[in-house]
PDB file of N, CA and C in Angstrom:
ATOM      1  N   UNK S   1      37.972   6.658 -40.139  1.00 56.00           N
ATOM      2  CA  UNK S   1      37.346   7.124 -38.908  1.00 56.00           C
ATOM      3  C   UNK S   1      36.794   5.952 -38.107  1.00 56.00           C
ATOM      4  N   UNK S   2      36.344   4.997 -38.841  1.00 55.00           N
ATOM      5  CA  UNK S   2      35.774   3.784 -38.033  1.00 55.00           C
ATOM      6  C   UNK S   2      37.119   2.987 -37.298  1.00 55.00           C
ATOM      7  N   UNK S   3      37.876   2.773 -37.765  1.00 61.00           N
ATOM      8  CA  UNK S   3      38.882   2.105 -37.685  1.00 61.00           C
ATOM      9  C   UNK S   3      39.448   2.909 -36.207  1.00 61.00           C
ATOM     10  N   UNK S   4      39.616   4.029 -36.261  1.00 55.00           N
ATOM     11  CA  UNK S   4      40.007   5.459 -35.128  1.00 55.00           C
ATOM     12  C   UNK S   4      39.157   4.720 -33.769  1.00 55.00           C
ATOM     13  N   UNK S   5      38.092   4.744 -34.565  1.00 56.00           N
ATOM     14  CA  UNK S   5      36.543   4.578 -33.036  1.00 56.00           C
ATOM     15  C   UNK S   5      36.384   3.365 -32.313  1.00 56.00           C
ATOM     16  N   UNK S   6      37.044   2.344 -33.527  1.00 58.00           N
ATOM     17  CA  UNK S   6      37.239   0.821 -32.709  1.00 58.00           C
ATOM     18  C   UNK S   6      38.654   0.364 -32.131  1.00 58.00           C
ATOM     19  N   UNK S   7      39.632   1.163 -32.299  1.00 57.00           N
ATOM     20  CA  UNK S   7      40.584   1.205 -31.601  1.00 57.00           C
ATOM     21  C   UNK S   7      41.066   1.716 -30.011  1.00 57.00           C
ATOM     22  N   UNK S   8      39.885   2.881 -30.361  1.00 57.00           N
ATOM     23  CA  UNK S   8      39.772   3.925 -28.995  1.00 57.00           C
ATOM     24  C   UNK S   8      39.016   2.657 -28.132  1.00 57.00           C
ATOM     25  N   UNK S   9      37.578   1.874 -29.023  1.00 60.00           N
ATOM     26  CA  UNK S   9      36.806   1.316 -27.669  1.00 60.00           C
ATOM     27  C   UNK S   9      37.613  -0.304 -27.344  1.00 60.00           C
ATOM     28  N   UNK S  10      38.448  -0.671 -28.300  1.00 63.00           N
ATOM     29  CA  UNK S  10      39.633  -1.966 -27.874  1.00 63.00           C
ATOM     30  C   UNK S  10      40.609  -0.804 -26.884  1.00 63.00           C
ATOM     31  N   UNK S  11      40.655  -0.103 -27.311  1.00 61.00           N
ATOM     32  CA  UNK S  11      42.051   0.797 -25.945  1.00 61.00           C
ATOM     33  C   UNK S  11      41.085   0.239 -24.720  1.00 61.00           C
ATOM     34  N   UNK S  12      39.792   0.620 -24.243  1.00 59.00           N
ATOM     35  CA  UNK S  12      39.151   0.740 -23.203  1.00 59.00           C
ATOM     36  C   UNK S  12      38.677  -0.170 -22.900  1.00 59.00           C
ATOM     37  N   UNK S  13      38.363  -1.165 -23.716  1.00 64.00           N
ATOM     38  CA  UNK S  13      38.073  -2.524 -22.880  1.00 64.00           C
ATOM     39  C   UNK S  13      39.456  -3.710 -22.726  1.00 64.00           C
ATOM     40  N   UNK S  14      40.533  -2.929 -23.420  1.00 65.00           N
ATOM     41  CA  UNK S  14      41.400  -3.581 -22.840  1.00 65.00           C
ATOM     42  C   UNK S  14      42.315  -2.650 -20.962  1.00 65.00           C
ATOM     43  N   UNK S  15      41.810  -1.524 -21.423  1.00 62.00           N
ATOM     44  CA  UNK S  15      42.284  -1.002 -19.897  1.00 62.00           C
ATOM     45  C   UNK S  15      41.112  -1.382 -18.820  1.00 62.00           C
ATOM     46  N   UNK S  16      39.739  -1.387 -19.590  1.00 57.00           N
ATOM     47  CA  UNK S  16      39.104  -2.311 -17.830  1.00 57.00           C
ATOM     48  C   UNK S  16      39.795  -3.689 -17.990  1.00 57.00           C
ATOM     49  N   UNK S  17      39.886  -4.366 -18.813  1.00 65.00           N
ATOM     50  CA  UNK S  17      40.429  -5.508 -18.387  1.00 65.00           C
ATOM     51  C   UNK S  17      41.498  -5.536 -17.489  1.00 65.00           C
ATOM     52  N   UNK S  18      42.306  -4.834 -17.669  1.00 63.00           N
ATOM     53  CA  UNK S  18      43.554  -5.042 -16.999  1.00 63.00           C
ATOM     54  C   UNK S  18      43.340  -4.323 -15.519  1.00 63.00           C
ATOM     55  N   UNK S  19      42.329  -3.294 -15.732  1.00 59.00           N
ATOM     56  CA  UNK S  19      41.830  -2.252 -14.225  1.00 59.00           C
ATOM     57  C   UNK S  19      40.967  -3.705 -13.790  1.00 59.00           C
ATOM     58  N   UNK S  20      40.435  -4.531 -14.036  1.00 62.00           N
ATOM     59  CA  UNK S  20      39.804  -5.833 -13.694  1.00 62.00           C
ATOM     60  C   UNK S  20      40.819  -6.905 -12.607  1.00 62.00           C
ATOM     61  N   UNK S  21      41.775  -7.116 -13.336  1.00 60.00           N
ATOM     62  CA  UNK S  21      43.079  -7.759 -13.103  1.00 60.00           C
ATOM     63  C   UNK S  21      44.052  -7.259 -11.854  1.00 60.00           C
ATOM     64  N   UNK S  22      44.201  -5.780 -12.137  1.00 60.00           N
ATOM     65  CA  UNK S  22      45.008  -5.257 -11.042  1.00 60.00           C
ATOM     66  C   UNK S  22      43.987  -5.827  -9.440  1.00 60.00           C
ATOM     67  N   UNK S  23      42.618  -5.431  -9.461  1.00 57.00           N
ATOM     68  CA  UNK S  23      41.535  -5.177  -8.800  1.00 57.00           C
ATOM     69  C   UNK S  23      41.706  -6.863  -7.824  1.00 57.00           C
ATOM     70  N   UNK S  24      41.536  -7.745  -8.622  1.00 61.00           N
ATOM     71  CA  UNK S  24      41.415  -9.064  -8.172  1.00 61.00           C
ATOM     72  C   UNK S  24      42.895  -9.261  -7.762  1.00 61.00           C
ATOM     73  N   UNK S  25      43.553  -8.810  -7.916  1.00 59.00           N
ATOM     74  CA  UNK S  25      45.150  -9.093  -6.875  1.00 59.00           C
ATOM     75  C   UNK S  25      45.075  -8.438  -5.237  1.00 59.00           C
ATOM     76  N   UNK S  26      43.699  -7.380  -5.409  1.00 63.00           N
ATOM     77  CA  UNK S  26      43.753  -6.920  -4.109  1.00 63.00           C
ATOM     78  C   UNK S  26      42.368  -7.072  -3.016  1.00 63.00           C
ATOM     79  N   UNK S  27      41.722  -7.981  -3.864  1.00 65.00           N
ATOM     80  CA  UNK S  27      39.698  -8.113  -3.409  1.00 65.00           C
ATOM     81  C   UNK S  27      39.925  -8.895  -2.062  1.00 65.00           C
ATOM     82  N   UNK S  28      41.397  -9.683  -2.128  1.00 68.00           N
ATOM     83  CA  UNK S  28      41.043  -9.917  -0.276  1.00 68.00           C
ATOM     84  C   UNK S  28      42.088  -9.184   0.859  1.00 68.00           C
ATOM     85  N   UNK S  29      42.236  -7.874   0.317  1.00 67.00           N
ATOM     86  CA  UNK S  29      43.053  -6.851   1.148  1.00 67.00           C
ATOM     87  C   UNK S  29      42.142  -6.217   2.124  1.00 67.00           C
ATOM     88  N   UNK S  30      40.397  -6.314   1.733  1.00 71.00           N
ATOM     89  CA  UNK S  30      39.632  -5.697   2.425  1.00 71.00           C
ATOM     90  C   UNK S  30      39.129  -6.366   3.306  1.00 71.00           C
ATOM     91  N   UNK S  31      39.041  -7.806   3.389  1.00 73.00           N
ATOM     92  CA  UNK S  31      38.935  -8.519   4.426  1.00 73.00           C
ATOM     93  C   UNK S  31      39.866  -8.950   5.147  1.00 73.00           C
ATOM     94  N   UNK S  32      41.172  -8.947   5.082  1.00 74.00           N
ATOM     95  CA  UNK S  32      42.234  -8.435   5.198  1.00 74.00           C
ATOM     96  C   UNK S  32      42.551  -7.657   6.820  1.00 74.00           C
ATOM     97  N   UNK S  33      41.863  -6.574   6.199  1.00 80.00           N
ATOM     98  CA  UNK S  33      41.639  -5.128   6.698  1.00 80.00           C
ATOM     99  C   UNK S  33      40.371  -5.094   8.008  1.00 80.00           C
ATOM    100  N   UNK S  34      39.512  -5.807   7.167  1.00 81.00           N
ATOM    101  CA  UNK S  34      38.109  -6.071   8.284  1.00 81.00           C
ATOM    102  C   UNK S  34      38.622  -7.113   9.551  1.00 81.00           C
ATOM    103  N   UNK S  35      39.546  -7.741   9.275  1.00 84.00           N
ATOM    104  CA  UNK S  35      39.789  -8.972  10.080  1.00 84.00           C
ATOM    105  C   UNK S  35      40.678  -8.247  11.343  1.00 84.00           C
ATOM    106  N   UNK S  36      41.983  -7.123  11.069  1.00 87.00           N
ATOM    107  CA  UNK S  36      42.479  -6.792  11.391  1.00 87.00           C
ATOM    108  C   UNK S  36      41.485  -5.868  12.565  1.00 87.00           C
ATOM    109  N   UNK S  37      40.637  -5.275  11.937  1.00 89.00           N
ATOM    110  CA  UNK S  37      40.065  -4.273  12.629  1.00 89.00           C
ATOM    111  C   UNK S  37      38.910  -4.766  13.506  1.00 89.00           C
ATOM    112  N   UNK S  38      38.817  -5.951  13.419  1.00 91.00           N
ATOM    113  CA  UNK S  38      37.763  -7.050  14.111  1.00 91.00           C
ATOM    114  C   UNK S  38      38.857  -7.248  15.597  1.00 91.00           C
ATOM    115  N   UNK S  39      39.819  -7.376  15.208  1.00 92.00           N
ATOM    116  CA  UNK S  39      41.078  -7.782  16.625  1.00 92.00           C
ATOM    117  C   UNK S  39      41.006  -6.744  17.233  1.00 92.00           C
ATOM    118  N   UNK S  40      41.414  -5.816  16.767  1.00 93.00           N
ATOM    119  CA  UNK S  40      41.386  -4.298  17.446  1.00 93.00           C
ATOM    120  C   UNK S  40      40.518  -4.333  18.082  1.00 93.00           C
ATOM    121  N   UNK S  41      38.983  -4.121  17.557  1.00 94.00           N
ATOM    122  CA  UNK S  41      37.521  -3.940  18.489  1.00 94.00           C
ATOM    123  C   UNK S  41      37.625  -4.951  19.594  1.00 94.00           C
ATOM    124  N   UNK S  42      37.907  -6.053  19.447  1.00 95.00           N
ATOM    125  CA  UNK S  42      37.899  -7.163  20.708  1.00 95.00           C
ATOM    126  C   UNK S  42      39.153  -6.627  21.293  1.00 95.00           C
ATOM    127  N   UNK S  43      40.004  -6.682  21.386  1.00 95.00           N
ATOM    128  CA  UNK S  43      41.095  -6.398  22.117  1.00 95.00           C
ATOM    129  C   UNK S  43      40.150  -4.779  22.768  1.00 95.00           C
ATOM    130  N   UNK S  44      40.265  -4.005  22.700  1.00 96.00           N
ATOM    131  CA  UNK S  44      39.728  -2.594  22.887  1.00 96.00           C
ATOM    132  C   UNK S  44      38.690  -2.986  23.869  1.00 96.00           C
ATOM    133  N   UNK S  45      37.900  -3.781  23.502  1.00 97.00           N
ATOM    134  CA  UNK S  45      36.609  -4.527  24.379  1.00 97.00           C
ATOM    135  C   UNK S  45      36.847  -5.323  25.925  1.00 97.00           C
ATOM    136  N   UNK S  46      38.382  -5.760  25.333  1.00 97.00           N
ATOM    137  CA  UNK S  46      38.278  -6.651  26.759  1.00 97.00           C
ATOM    138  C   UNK S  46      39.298  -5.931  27.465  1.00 97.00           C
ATOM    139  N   UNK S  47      39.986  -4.463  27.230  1.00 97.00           N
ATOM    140  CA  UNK S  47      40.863  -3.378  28.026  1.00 97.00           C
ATOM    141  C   UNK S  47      39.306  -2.674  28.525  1.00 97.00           C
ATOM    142  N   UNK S  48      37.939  -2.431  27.939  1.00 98.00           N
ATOM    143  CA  UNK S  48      36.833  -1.816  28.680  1.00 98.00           C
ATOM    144  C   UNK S  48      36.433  -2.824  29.484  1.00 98.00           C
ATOM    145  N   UNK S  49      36.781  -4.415  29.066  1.00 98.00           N
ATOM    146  CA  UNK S  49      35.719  -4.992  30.173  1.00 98.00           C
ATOM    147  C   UNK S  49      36.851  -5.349  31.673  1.00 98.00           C
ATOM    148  N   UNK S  50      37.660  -5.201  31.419  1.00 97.00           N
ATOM    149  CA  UNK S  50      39.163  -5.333  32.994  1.00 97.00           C
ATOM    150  C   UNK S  50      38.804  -4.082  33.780  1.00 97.00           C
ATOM    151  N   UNK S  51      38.687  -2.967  32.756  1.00 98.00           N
ATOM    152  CA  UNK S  51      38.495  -1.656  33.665  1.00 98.00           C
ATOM    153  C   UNK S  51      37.021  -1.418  34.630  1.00 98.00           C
ATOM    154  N   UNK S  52      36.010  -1.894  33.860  1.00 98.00           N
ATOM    155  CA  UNK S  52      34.487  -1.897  34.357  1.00 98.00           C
ATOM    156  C   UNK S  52      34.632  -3.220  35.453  1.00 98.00           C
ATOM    157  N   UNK S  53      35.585  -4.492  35.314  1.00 98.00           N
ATOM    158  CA  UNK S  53      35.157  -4.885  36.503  1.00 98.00           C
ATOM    159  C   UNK S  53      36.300  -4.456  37.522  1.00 98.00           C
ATOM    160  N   UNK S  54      37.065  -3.924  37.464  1.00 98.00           N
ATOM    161  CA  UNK S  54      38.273  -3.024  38.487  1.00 98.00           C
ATOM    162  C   UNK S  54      37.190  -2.370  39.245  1.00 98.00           C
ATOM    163  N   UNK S  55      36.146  -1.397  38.681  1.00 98.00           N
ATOM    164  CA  UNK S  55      35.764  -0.070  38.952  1.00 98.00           C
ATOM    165  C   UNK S  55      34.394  -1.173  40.271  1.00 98.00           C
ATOM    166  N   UNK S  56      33.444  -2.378  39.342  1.00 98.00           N
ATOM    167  CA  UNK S  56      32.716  -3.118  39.905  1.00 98.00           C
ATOM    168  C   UNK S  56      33.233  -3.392  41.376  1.00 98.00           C
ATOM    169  N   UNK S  57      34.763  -3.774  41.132  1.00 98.00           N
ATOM    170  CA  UNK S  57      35.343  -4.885  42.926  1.00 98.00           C
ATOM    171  C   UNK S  57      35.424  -3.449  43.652  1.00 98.00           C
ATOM    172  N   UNK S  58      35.972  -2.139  43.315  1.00 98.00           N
ATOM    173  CA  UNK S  58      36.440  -1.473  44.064  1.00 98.00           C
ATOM    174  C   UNK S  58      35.037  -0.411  44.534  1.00 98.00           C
ATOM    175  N   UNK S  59      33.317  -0.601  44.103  1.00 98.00           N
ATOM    176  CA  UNK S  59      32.107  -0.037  44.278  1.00 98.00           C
ATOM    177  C   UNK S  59      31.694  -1.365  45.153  1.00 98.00           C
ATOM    178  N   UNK S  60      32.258  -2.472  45.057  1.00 98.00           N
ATOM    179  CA  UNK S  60      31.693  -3.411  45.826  1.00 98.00           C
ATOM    180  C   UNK S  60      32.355  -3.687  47.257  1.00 98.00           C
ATOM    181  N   UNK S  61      33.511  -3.206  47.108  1.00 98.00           N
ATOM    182  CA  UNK S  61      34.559  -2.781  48.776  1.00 98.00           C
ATOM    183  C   UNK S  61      34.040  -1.669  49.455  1.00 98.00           C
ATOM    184  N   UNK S  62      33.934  -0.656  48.727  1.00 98.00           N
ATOM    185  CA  UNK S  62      33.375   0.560  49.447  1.00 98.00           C
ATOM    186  C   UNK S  62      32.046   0.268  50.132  1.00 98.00           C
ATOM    187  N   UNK S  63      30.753  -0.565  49.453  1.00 98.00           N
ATOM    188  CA  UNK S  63      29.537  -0.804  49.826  1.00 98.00           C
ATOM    189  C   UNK S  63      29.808  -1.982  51.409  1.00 98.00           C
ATOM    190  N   UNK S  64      30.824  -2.823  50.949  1.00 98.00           N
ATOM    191  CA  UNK S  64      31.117  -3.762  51.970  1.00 98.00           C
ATOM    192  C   UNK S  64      31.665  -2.794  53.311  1.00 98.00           C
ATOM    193  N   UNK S  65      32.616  -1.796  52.630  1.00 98.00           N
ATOM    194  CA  UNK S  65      33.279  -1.290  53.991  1.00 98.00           C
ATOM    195  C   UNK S  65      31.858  -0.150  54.927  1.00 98.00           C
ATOM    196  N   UNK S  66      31.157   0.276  54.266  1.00 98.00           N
ATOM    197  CA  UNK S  66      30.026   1.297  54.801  1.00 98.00           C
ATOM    198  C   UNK S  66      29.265   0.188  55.539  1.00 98.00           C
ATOM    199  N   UNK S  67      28.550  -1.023  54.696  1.00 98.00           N
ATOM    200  CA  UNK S  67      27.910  -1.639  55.421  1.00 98.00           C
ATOM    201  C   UNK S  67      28.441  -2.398  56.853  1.00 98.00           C
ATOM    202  N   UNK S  68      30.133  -2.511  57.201  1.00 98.00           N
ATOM    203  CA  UNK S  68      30.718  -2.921  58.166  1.00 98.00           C
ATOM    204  C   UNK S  68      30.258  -1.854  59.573  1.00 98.00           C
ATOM    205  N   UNK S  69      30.666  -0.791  58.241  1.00 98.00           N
ATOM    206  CA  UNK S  69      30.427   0.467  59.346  1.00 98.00           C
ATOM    207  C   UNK S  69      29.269   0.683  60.057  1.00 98.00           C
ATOM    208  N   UNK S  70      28.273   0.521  59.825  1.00 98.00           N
ATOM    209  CA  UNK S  70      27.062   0.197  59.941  1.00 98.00           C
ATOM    210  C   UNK S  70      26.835  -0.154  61.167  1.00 98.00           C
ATOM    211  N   UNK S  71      27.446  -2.134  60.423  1.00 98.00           N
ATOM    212  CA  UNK S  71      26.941  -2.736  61.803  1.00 98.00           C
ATOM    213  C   UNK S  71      27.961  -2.352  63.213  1.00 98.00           C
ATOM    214  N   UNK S  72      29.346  -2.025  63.109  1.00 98.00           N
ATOM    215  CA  UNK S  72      30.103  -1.852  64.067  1.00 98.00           C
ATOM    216  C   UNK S  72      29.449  -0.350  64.898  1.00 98.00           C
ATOM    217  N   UNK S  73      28.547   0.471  64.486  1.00 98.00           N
ATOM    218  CA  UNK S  73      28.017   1.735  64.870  1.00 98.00           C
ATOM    219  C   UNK S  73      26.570   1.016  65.365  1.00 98.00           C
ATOM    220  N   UNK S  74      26.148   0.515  65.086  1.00 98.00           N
ATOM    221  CA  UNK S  74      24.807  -0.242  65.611  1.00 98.00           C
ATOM    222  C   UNK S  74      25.233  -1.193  67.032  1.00 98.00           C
ATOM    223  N   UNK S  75      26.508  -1.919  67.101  1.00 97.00           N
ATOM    224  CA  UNK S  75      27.068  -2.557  67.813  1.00 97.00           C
ATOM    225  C   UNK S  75      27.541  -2.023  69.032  1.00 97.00           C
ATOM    226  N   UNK S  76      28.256  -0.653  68.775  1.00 97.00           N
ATOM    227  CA  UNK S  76      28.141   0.107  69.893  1.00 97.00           C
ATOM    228  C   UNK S  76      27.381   0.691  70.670  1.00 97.00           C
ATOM    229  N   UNK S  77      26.354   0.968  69.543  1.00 97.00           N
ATOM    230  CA  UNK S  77      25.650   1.547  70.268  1.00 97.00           C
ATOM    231  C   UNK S  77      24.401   0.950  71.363  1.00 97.00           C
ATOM    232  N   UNK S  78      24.477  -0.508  71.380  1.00 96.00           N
ATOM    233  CA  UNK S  78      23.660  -1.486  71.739  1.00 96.00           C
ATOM    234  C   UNK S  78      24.711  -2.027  72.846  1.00 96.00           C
ATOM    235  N   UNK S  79      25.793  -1.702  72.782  1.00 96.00           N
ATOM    236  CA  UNK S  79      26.671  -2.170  74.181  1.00 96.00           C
ATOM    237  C   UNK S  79      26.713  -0.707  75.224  1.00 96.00           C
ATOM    238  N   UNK S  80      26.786   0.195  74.201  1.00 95.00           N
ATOM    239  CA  UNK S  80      26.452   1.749  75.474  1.00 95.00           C
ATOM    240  C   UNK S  80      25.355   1.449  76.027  1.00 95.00           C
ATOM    241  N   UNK S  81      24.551   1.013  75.401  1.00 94.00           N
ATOM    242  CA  UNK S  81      22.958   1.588  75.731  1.00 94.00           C
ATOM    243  C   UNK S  81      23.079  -0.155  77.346  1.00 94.00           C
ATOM    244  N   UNK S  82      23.467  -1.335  77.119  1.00 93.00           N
ATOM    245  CA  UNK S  82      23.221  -2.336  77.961  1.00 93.00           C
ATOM    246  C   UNK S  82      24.310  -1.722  79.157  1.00 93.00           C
ATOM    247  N   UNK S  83      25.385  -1.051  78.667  1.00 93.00           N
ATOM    248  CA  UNK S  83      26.097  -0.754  79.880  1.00 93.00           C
ATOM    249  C   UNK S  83      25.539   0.432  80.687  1.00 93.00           C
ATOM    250  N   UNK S  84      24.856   1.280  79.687  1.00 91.00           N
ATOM    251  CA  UNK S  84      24.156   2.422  80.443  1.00 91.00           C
ATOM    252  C   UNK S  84      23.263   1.853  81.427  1.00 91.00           C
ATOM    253  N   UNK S  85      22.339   0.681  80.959  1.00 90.00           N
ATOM    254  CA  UNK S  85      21.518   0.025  82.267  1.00 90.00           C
ATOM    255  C   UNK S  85      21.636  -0.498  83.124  1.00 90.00           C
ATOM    256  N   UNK S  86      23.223  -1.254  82.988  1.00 90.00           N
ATOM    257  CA  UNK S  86      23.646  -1.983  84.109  1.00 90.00           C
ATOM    258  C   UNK S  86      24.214  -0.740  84.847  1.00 90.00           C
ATOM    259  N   UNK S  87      24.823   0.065  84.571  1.00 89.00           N
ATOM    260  CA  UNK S  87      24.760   1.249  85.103  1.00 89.00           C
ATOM    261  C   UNK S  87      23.520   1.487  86.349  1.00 89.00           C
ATOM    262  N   UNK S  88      22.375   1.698  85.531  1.00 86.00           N
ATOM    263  CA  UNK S  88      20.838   2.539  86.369  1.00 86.00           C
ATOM    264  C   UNK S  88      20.563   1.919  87.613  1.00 86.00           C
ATOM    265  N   UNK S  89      20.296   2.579  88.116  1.00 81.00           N
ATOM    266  CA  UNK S  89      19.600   1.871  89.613  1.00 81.00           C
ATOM    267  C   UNK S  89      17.950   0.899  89.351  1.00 81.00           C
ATOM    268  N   UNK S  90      17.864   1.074  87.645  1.00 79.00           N
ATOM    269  CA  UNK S  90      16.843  -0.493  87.416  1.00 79.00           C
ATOM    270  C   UNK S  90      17.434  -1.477  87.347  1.00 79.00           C
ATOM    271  N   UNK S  91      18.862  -1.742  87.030  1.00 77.00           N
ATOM    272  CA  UNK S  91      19.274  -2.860  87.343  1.00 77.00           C
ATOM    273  C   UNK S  91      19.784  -3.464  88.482  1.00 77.00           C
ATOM    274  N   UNK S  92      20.084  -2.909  89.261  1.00 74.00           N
ATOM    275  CA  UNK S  92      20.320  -2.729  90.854  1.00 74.00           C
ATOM    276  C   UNK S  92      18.981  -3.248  91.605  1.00 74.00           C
ATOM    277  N   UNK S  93      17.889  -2.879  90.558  1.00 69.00           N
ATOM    278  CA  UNK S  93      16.418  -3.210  91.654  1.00 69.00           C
ATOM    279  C   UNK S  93      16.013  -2.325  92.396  1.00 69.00           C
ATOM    280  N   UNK S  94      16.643  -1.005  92.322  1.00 56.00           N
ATOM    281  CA  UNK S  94      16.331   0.285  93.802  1.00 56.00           C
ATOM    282  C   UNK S  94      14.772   0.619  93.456  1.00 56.00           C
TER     283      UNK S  94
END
């Protein structure tokens, strides 16, 4: 029976050994793996950062084109208003 019990625990420390062995053929598959998935996140990162500044130039055209608008509506309205006076009989002197 002893002989039975030390065979069973040599069976098992020779299968971790070898579950040891298989293990270390694959301990840098996970960095491996991390490295791979490190590219991905950056790559992924710089397709969000092209799109956020696309979205930036094309919020910064619109602000440019309103503020044009602006002044070209302020502009007119400061050439109506000088032609309206040269218009009036105050500029005439009556």
């Amino acid at each position: 029976m002893l002989n039975f019990l030390k065979n069973i625990g040599s069976g098992i420390t020779s299968g971790l050994t070898n579950l040891n062995n298989y293990a270390s053929n694959f301990k840098d598959l996970g960095g491996l793996i991390g490295g791979a998935g490190a590219l991905y996140s950056a790559y992924q990162k710089q397709r969000n950062a092209k799109k956020e500044l696309a979205l930036q130039k094309e919020a910064f055209n619109f602000n440019k084109m309103l503020a044009q608008r602006d002044i070209d509506r302020q502009n007119k309205a400061d050439d109506d208003l000088y032609q309206a006076f040269r218009n009036s009989s105050y500029y005439r002197g009556a």
